[in-house]
mmCIF file of C-alpha atoms in Angstrom:
data_model
loop_
_atom_site.group_PDB
_atom_site.id
_atom_site.type_symbol
_atom_site.label_atom_id
_atom_site.label_comp_id
_atom_site.label_asym_id
_atom_site.label_seq_id
_atom_site.Cartn_x
_atom_site.Cartn_y
_atom_site.Cartn_z
ATOM 1 C CA UNK O 1 -45.492 -17.380 -15.051
ATOM 2 C CA UNK O 2 -42.810 -19.555 -13.695
ATOM 3 C CA UNK O 3 -43.811 -22.258 -11.091
ATOM 4 C CA UNK O 4 -42.816 -20.971 -7.435
ATOM 5 C CA UNK O 5 -43.285 -21.741 -3.874
ATOM 6 C CA UNK O 6 -43.076 -19.677 -0.783
ATOM 7 C CA UNK O 7 -43.280 -20.695 2.561
ATOM 8 C CA UNK O 8 -44.499 -18.782 5.680
ATOM 9 C CA UNK O 9 -43.726 -20.139 9.289
ATOM 10 C CA UNK O 10 -46.768 -20.453 11.740
ATOM 11 C CA UNK O 11 -44.279 -19.170 14.548
ATOM 12 C CA UNK O 12 -45.907 -21.657 16.900
ATOM 13 C CA UNK O 13 -44.050 -24.999 16.520
ATOM 14 C CA UNK O 14 -47.066 -26.506 14.459
ATOM 15 C CA UNK O 15 -45.361 -25.784 10.648
ATOM 16 C CA UNK O 16 -45.958 -23.425 8.113
ATOM 17 C CA UNK O 17 -47.861 -22.580 5.186
ATOM 18 C CA UNK O 18 -46.680 -22.913 1.577
ATOM 19 C CA UNK O 19 -48.367 -20.856 -1.277
ATOM 20 C CA UNK O 20 -47.790 -22.211 -4.710
ATOM 21 C CA UNK O 21 -48.303 -19.921 -7.772
ATOM 22 C CA UNK O 22 -47.766 -20.281 -11.687
ATOM 23 C CA UNK O 23 -49.313 -23.838 -11.919
ATOM 24 C CA UNK O 24 -51.961 -22.700 -14.616
ATOM 25 C CA UNK O 25 -54.404 -24.553 -13.013
ATOM 26 C CA UNK O 26 -52.473 -27.914 -13.012
ATOM 27 C CA UNK O 27 -52.073 -30.608 -10.468
ATOM 28 C CA UNK O 28 -49.053 -29.774 -8.219
ATOM 29 C CA UNK O 29 -46.966 -31.946 -5.814
ATOM 30 C CA UNK O 30 -45.000 -30.246 -2.822
ATOM 31 C CA UNK O 31 -42.073 -31.938 -1.179
ATOM 32 C CA UNK O 32 -40.013 -30.782 1.849
ATOM 33 C CA UNK O 33 -36.699 -31.587 3.255
ATOM 34 C CA UNK O 34 -35.113 -30.930 6.635
ATOM 35 C CA UNK O 35 -31.852 -29.320 6.637
ATOM 36 C CA UNK O 36 -28.916 -31.533 7.439
ATOM 37 C CA UNK O 37 -25.518 -29.675 7.756
ATOM 38 C CA UNK O 38 -23.261 -32.863 7.071
ATOM 39 C CA UNK O 39 -25.004 -33.850 3.567
ATOM 40 C CA UNK O 40 -25.772 -31.841 0.768
ATOM 41 C CA UNK O 41 -27.952 -31.878 -1.273
ATOM 42 C CA UNK O 42 -30.466 -32.521 1.151
ATOM 43 C CA UNK O 43 -30.742 -36.695 1.187
ATOM 44 C CA UNK O 44 -34.308 -37.279 1.977
ATOM 45 C CA UNK O 45 -37.415 -35.492 0.371
ATOM 46 C CA UNK O 46 -40.830 -35.995 1.990
ATOM 47 C CA UNK O 47 -42.619 -38.999 0.433
ATOM 48 C CA UNK O 48 -45.614 -39.273 -0.267
ATOM 49 C CA UNK O 49 -45.427 -35.452 -1.481
ATOM 50 C CA UNK O 50 -48.468 -33.291 -0.584
ATOM 51 C CA UNK O 51 -50.713 -32.267 -3.433
ATOM 52 C CA UNK O 52 -53.343 -29.834 -4.789
ATOM 53 C CA UNK O 53 -54.646 -28.311 -7.841
ATOM 54 C CA UNK O 54 -53.836 -25.088 -9.329
ATOM 55 C CA UNK O 55 -52.489 -22.045 -7.301
ATOM 56 C CA UNK O 56 -53.196 -21.411 -3.548
ATOM 57 C CA UNK O 57 -52.032 -22.726 -0.018
ATOM 58 C CA UNK O 58 -50.758 -26.019 1.345
ATOM 59 C CA UNK O 59 -50.370 -26.797 5.190
ATOM 60 C CA UNK O 60 -47.337 -28.174 6.173
ATOM 61 C CA UNK O 61 -47.019 -30.198 9.575
ATOM 62 C CA UNK O 62 -43.625 -29.850 10.602
ATOM 63 C CA UNK O 63 -41.459 -29.821 13.643
ATOM 64 C CA UNK O 64 -39.199 -26.670 14.465
ATOM 65 C CA UNK O 65 -36.158 -26.689 12.541
ATOM 66 C CA UNK O 66 -34.788 -25.452 9.005
ATOM 67 C CA UNK O 67 -36.275 -26.947 5.836
ATOM 68 C CA UNK O 68 -36.389 -26.863 2.042
ATOM 69 C CA UNK O 69 -39.321 -26.982 -0.008
ATOM 70 C CA UNK O 70 -40.088 -27.128 -3.937
ATOM 71 C CA UNK O 71 -43.290 -27.610 -5.945
ATOM 72 C CA UNK O 72 -43.500 -29.752 -9.174
ATOM 73 C CA UNK O 73 -46.056 -29.987 -11.872
ATOM 74 C CA UNK O 74 -45.956 -32.268 -14.962
ATOM 75 C CA UNK O 75 -44.116 -29.568 -16.844
ATOM 76 C CA UNK O 76 -42.300 -27.604 -14.426
ATOM 77 C CA UNK O 77 -40.297 -27.539 -11.287
ATOM 78 C CA UNK O 78 -39.755 -24.444 -9.080
ATOM 79 C CA UNK O 79 -36.573 -23.338 -7.703
ATOM 80 C CA UNK O 80 -36.178 -24.653 -3.900
ATOM 81 C CA UNK O 81 -37.330 -22.330 -1.004
ATOM 82 C CA UNK O 82 -35.706 -22.208 2.239
ATOM 83 C CA UNK O 83 -37.702 -21.806 5.353
ATOM 84 C CA UNK O 84 -37.756 -22.268 9.136
ATOM 85 C CA UNK O 85 -40.525 -23.538 11.591
ATOM 86 C CA UNK O 86 -39.721 -21.702 14.867
ATOM 87 C CA UNK O 87 -41.100 -22.163 18.111
ATOM 88 C CA UNK O 88 -40.581 -19.717 21.027
ATOM 89 C CA UNK O 89 -40.005 -22.635 23.597
ATOM 90 C CA UNK O 90 -38.145 -24.826 21.091
ATOM 91 C CA UNK O 91 -34.707 -24.716 19.488
ATOM 92 C CA UNK O 92 -32.201 -21.909 20.258
ATOM 93 C CA UNK O 93 -31.832 -19.088 17.725
ATOM 94 C CA UNK O 94 -28.038 -19.972 17.873
ATOM 95 C CA UNK O 95 -28.975 -23.503 16.537
ATOM 96 C CA UNK O 96 -31.301 -21.877 13.976
ATOM 97 C CA UNK O 97 -28.745 -19.929 13.123
ATOM 98 C CA UNK O 98 -26.257 -22.381 12.140
ATOM 99 C CA UNK O 99 -28.895 -24.434 10.204
ATOM 100 C CA UNK O 100 -29.644 -21.508 7.920
ATOM 101 C CA UNK O 101 -26.086 -20.618 7.413
ATOM 102 C CA UNK O 102 -25.685 -24.333 6.366
ATOM 103 C CA UNK O 103 -28.811 -24.078 4.124
ATOM 104 C CA UNK O 104 -27.462 -20.540 2.467
ATOM 105 C CA UNK O 105 -24.187 -22.412 1.700
ATOM 106 C CA UNK O 106 -25.844 -25.253 -0.150
ATOM 107 C CA UNK O 107 -26.931 -22.567 -2.587
ATOM 108 C CA UNK O 108 -23.597 -21.221 -3.234
ATOM 109 C CA UNK O 109 -21.577 -22.385 -6.167
ATOM 110 C CA UNK O 110 -18.699 -24.118 -4.922
ATOM 111 C CA UNK O 111 -17.464 -26.271 -7.235
ATOM 112 C CA UNK O 112 -16.130 -29.806 -6.130
ATOM 113 C CA UNK O 113 -17.247 -29.245 -2.350
ATOM 114 C CA UNK O 114 -18.088 -32.668 -1.101
ATOM 115 C CA UNK O 115 -19.798 -31.926 2.165
ATOM 116 C CA UNK O 116 -20.853 -29.107 4.802
ATOM 117 C CA UNK O 117 -19.808 -30.444 8.330
ATOM 118 C CA UNK O 118 -21.473 -28.954 11.505
ATOM 119 C CA UNK O 119 -18.763 -29.427 14.248
ATOM 120 C CA UNK O 120 -18.657 -28.045 18.087
ATOM 121 C CA UNK O 121 -14.688 -27.193 17.215
ATOM 122 C CA UNK O 122 -12.737 -26.911 14.085
ATOM 123 C CA UNK O 123 -11.160 -30.494 13.271
ATOM 124 C CA UNK O 124 -9.917 -31.102 9.926
ATOM 125 C CA UNK O 125 -9.341 -34.725 10.407
ATOM 126 C CA UNK O 126 -11.521 -37.186 8.932
ATOM 127 C CA UNK O 127 -13.109 -35.204 6.635
ATOM 128 C CA UNK O 128 -14.277 -35.445 2.957
ATOM 129 C CA UNK O 129 -12.014 -33.025 1.050
ATOM 130 C CA UNK O 130 -12.963 -30.427 0.086
ATOM 131 C CA UNK O 131 -15.268 -29.382 2.373
ATOM 132 C CA UNK O 132 -16.830 -26.595 4.575
ATOM 133 C CA UNK O 133 -16.785 -26.752 8.317
ATOM 134 C CA UNK O 134 -18.923 -24.770 10.331
ATOM 135 C CA UNK O 135 -18.018 -24.515 14.053
ATOM 136 C CA UNK O 136 -18.267 -22.240 16.960
ATOM 137 C CA UNK O 137 -14.581 -23.042 18.661
ATOM 138 C CA UNK O 138 -13.448 -20.140 20.898
ATOM 139 C CA UNK O 139 -16.523 -17.933 19.953
ATOM 140 C CA UNK O 140 -19.226 -15.961 21.898
ATOM 141 C CA UNK O 141 -22.306 -14.035 21.362
ATOM 142 C CA UNK O 142 -22.163 -10.150 20.915
ATOM 143 C CA UNK O 143 -24.496 -8.066 22.468
ATOM 144 C CA UNK O 144 -25.678 -4.353 21.956
ATOM 145 C CA UNK O 145 -28.317 -2.623 23.982
ATOM 146 C CA UNK O 146 -31.420 -1.473 22.500
ATOM 147 C CA UNK O 147 -34.623 0.654 23.380
ATOM 148 C CA UNK O 148 -38.160 -0.805 24.163
ATOM 149 C CA UNK O 149 -36.704 -4.143 25.736
ATOM 150 C CA UNK O 150 -35.132 -5.310 22.478
ATOM 151 C CA UNK O 151 -31.514 -5.930 22.470
ATOM 152 C CA UNK O 152 -29.355 -6.505 19.402
ATOM 153 C CA UNK O 153 -27.546 -10.254 19.730
ATOM 154 C CA UNK O 154 -25.147 -11.526 17.053
ATOM 155 C CA UNK O 155 -24.693 -15.366 17.133
ATOM 156 C CA UNK O 156 -21.488 -16.495 15.504
ATOM 157 C CA UNK O 157 -20.917 -19.310 12.840
ATOM 158 C CA UNK O 158 -17.049 -19.724 11.972
ATOM 159 C CA UNK O 159 -17.079 -21.069 8.135
ATOM 160 C CA UNK O 160 -13.667 -22.648 7.093
ATOM 161 C CA UNK O 161 -12.933 -23.995 3.582
ATOM 162 C CA UNK O 162 -10.789 -26.940 4.220
ATOM 163 C CA UNK O 163 -8.729 -29.027 1.664
ATOM 164 C CA UNK O 164 -5.415 -31.070 1.634
ATOM 165 C CA UNK O 165 -2.673 -28.885 1.047
ATOM 166 C CA UNK O 166 -0.250 -29.891 -2.031
ATOM 167 C CA UNK O 167 2.904 -27.911 -1.686
ATOM 168 C CA UNK O 168 3.687 -28.690 -5.359
ATOM 169 C CA UNK O 169 1.050 -26.544 -6.770
ATOM 170 C CA UNK O 170 0.687 -23.474 -4.045
ATOM 171 C CA UNK O 171 -0.782 -21.140 -7.158
ATOM 172 C CA UNK O 172 -3.247 -23.673 -8.056
ATOM 173 C CA UNK O 173 -5.014 -24.125 -4.518
ATOM 174 C CA UNK O 174 -5.008 -20.334 -4.068
ATOM 175 C CA UNK O 175 -6.870 -19.706 -7.364
ATOM 176 C CA UNK O 176 -9.194 -22.496 -6.515
ATOM 177 C CA UNK O 177 -10.461 -21.402 -3.130
ATOM 178 C CA UNK O 178 -10.225 -17.630 -3.522
ATOM 179 C CA UNK O 179 -13.415 -17.676 -5.583
ATOM 180 C CA UNK O 180 -15.158 -19.986 -2.785
ATOM 181 C CA UNK O 181 -14.259 -17.303 -0.378
ATOM 182 C CA UNK O 182 -15.632 -14.545 -2.533
ATOM 183 C CA UNK O 183 -18.925 -16.029 -3.098
ATOM 184 C CA UNK O 184 -19.469 -17.394 0.679
ATOM 185 C CA UNK O 185 -18.818 -13.728 2.009
ATOM 186 C CA UNK O 186 -20.833 -12.263 -0.839
ATOM 187 C CA UNK O 187 -23.634 -14.688 -0.037
ATOM 188 C CA UNK O 188 -23.911 -13.712 3.719
ATOM 189 C CA UNK O 189 -22.819 -9.730 3.662
ATOM 190 C CA UNK O 190 -25.686 -7.782 4.953
ATOM 191 C CA UNK O 191 -28.013 -10.546 4.074
ATOM 192 C CA UNK O 192 -31.018 -11.598 6.234
ATOM 193 C CA UNK O 193 -31.889 -15.227 6.847
ATOM 194 C CA UNK O 194 -35.670 -15.083 7.179
ATOM 195 C CA UNK O 195 -35.769 -18.774 8.323
ATOM 196 C CA UNK O 196 -34.204 -18.181 11.703
ATOM 197 C CA UNK O 197 -36.794 -15.703 13.410
ATOM 198 C CA UNK O 198 -39.067 -13.039 12.327
ATOM 199 C CA UNK O 199 -36.703 -10.726 14.402
ATOM 200 C CA UNK O 200 -33.747 -11.480 12.404
ATOM 201 C CA UNK O 201 -31.763 -8.118 11.260
ATOM 202 C CA UNK O 202 -28.932 -9.123 9.081
ATOM 203 C CA UNK O 203 -25.480 -11.094 8.538
ATOM 204 C CA UNK O 204 -21.891 -9.294 9.112
ATOM 205 C CA UNK O 205 -18.862 -11.050 7.926
ATOM 206 C CA UNK O 206 -15.560 -10.828 9.955
ATOM 207 C CA UNK O 207 -12.996 -12.160 7.404
ATOM 208 C CA UNK O 208 -10.018 -14.312 9.151
ATOM 209 C CA UNK O 209 -6.997 -15.685 7.746
ATOM 210 C CA UNK O 210 -7.157 -16.343 3.933
ATOM 211 C CA UNK O 211 -4.886 -19.114 4.738
ATOM 212 C CA UNK O 212 -4.493 -20.218 8.065
ATOM 213 C CA UNK O 213 -0.748 -20.904 9.106
ATOM 214 C CA UNK O 214 -1.558 -22.788 12.319
ATOM 215 C CA UNK O 215 -2.504 -25.928 10.728
ATOM 216 C CA UNK O 216 -0.374 -28.968 11.771
ATOM 217 C CA UNK O 217 2.744 -28.723 9.706
ATOM 218 C CA UNK O 218 0.700 -27.043 6.814
ATOM 219 C CA UNK O 219 -0.906 -30.286 5.956
ATOM 220 C CA UNK O 220 -4.360 -28.927 5.539
ATOM 221 C CA UNK O 221 -5.518 -25.645 3.656
ATOM 222 C CA UNK O 222 -7.977 -23.545 5.503
ATOM 223 C CA UNK O 223 -9.531 -20.308 4.923
ATOM 224 C CA UNK O 224 -12.122 -18.943 7.177
ATOM 225 C CA UNK O 225 -14.681 -16.242 8.180
ATOM 226 C CA UNK O 226 -17.047 -15.852 11.068
ATOM 227 C CA UNK O 227 -20.662 -14.867 10.093
ATOM 228 C CA UNK O 228 -22.432 -13.005 12.528
ATOM 229 C CA UNK O 229 -26.100 -13.692 12.884
ATOM 230 C CA UNK O 230 -27.602 -10.628 14.205
ATOM 231 C CA UNK O 231 -31.343 -11.215 15.901
ATOM 232 C CA UNK O 232 -33.281 -8.736 17.845
ATOM 233 C CA UNK O 233 -34.386 -10.426 21.331
ATOM 234 C CA UNK O 234 -36.784 -9.513 23.997
ATOM 235 C CA UNK O 235 -34.826 -9.285 27.342
ATOM 236 C CA UNK O 236 -36.374 -10.469 30.590
ATOM 237 C CA UNK O 237 -38.072 -13.739 31.568
#
């Protein structure tokens, strides 16, 4: 049985519980890293690691946010697990959605991507190309009323693939980034981001320009889409 780790949010802002399996009774170490949307892979893993022997649970004392975790024995390393630590009185759901989108992008095969930037508005200057930019410029939430006091709220995150444009080889840049666009869409279309909230429903994808013509003098190639993160929210105070 391969080594695995699954993490469950305490949902009270105190942390989470990791369940390790496949240890074969061996000593195991567990490390976590908080998601930072501006640098991938996560730059800092917790040190010293948490430890236990054999299969079982490990209590994680963490502040609200989005995290990765992995387990390691002397002979095996688990795949990374993405999870959230939520607090009803803490971070806004929209913030957790952006962190979760950034974390999911870290698992998508985007050869050569140098960084995922989180911005308030889409700004192509001073970026490490090629890159992906997450922003909210000109976007607002969508809302559908529901029954039993629950409403369906969609939180938007624009995802833009950006690179410097080369007029000498238009075919090459198109062939490079059309697969990125396809893989990003596949990673989110009708997929759940469980780390955001227990009431998270699904993601939908709104495709924007394959090649955005509005960039200054066509100096930057941008291909974009909006990820809509649908969450059920209880109305009222």
